[in-house]
Amino acid sequence: SSAALYASFIIFPNDTIVFAKVGAALLLKRFRLLSEPACIDNNMIGLVVDNLNYNINYMVYQYRVTY
């Protein structure tokens, strides 16, 4: 955690939806939920969702089916 602060990494919280934003990895439709706080690669996007107003599992399902 202190190393992340020093290097100015963003720590994404639990239940963040992560997926690729560039390259051939987009075609694989790999959308995942973080099970614990984590930093992600600069080739990925982290979508933090409001748990109280949205069903995260449904959102992941919709991304897999739609995109």
Coordinates of C-alpha atoms in Angstrom, one line a residue:
S1 CA 0.0 0.0 0.0
S2 CA 2.8 2.5 0.8
A3 CA 4.6 1.5 -2.4
A4 CA 1.4 2.3 -4.4
L5 CA 1.2 5.7 -2.7
Y6 CA 4.8 6.4 -3.5
A7 CA 4.6 5.5 -7.1
S8 CA 1.1 7.1 -7.5
F9 CA -0.7 3.8 -8.6
I10 CA -4.4 3.7 -8.4
I11 CA -5.7 0.9 -6.2
F12 CA -9.1 -0.3 -7.4
P13 CA -11.5 -1.6 -4.7
N14 CA -13.3 -5.0 -4.5
D15 CA -16.0 -5.6 -7.1
T16 CA -14.4 -3.4 -9.8
I17 CA -15.1 -4.6 -13.3
V18 CA -11.8 -4.8 -15.2
F19 CA -11.3 -5.4 -19.0
A20 CA -8.8 -4.7 -21.8
K21 CA -9.0 -1.4 -23.6
V22 CA -6.5 -2.0 -26.4
G23 CA -5.2 -4.7 -28.7
A24 CA -6.4 -8.2 -29.6
A25 CA -7.4 -8.8 -25.9
L26 CA -10.6 -6.8 -26.6
L27 CA -11.8 -9.6 -28.9
L28 CA -11.7 -12.1 -26.1
K29 CA -14.5 -10.4 -24.2
R30 CA -12.8 -11.0 -20.8
F31 CA -14.6 -9.0 -18.2
R32 CA -13.8 -9.8 -14.6
L33 CA -14.6 -8.7 -11.1
L34 CA -11.8 -8.0 -8.7
S35 CA -12.2 -10.1 -5.5
E36 CA -9.7 -7.9 -3.6
P37 CA -8.2 -4.5 -4.0
A38 CA -5.6 -4.4 -6.8
C39 CA -3.7 -2.2 -9.3
I40 CA -4.2 -2.9 -13.0
D41 CA -2.1 -2.5 -16.1
N42 CA -2.3 0.6 -18.2
N43 CA -3.8 -1.5 -21.0
M44 CA -6.9 -2.1 -18.9
I45 CA -9.9 -0.2 -17.7
G46 CA -11.4 -0.5 -14.2
L47 CA -15.1 0.4 -13.8
V48 CA -16.1 1.1 -10.2
V49 CA -19.8 0.6 -9.8
D50 CA -22.1 1.8 -7.1
N51 CA -23.2 -1.4 -5.3
L52 CA -26.3 0.1 -3.8
N53 CA -27.9 1.1 -7.1
Y54 CA -26.6 -1.5 -9.6
N55 CA -26.2 -5.3 -9.7
I56 CA -22.6 -5.8 -10.5
N57 CA -22.9 -9.4 -11.7
Y58 CA -25.6 -8.4 -14.1
M59 CA -23.4 -5.6 -15.5
V60 CA -20.6 -8.1 -16.1
Y61 CA -23.1 -10.4 -17.8
Q62 CA -24.4 -7.6 -20.0
Y63 CA -20.9 -6.6 -21.1
R64 CA -20.0 -10.2 -22.0
V65 CA -23.2 -10.5 -24.1
T66 CA -23.3 -7.1 -25.7
Y67 CA -19.6 -6.4 -26.6

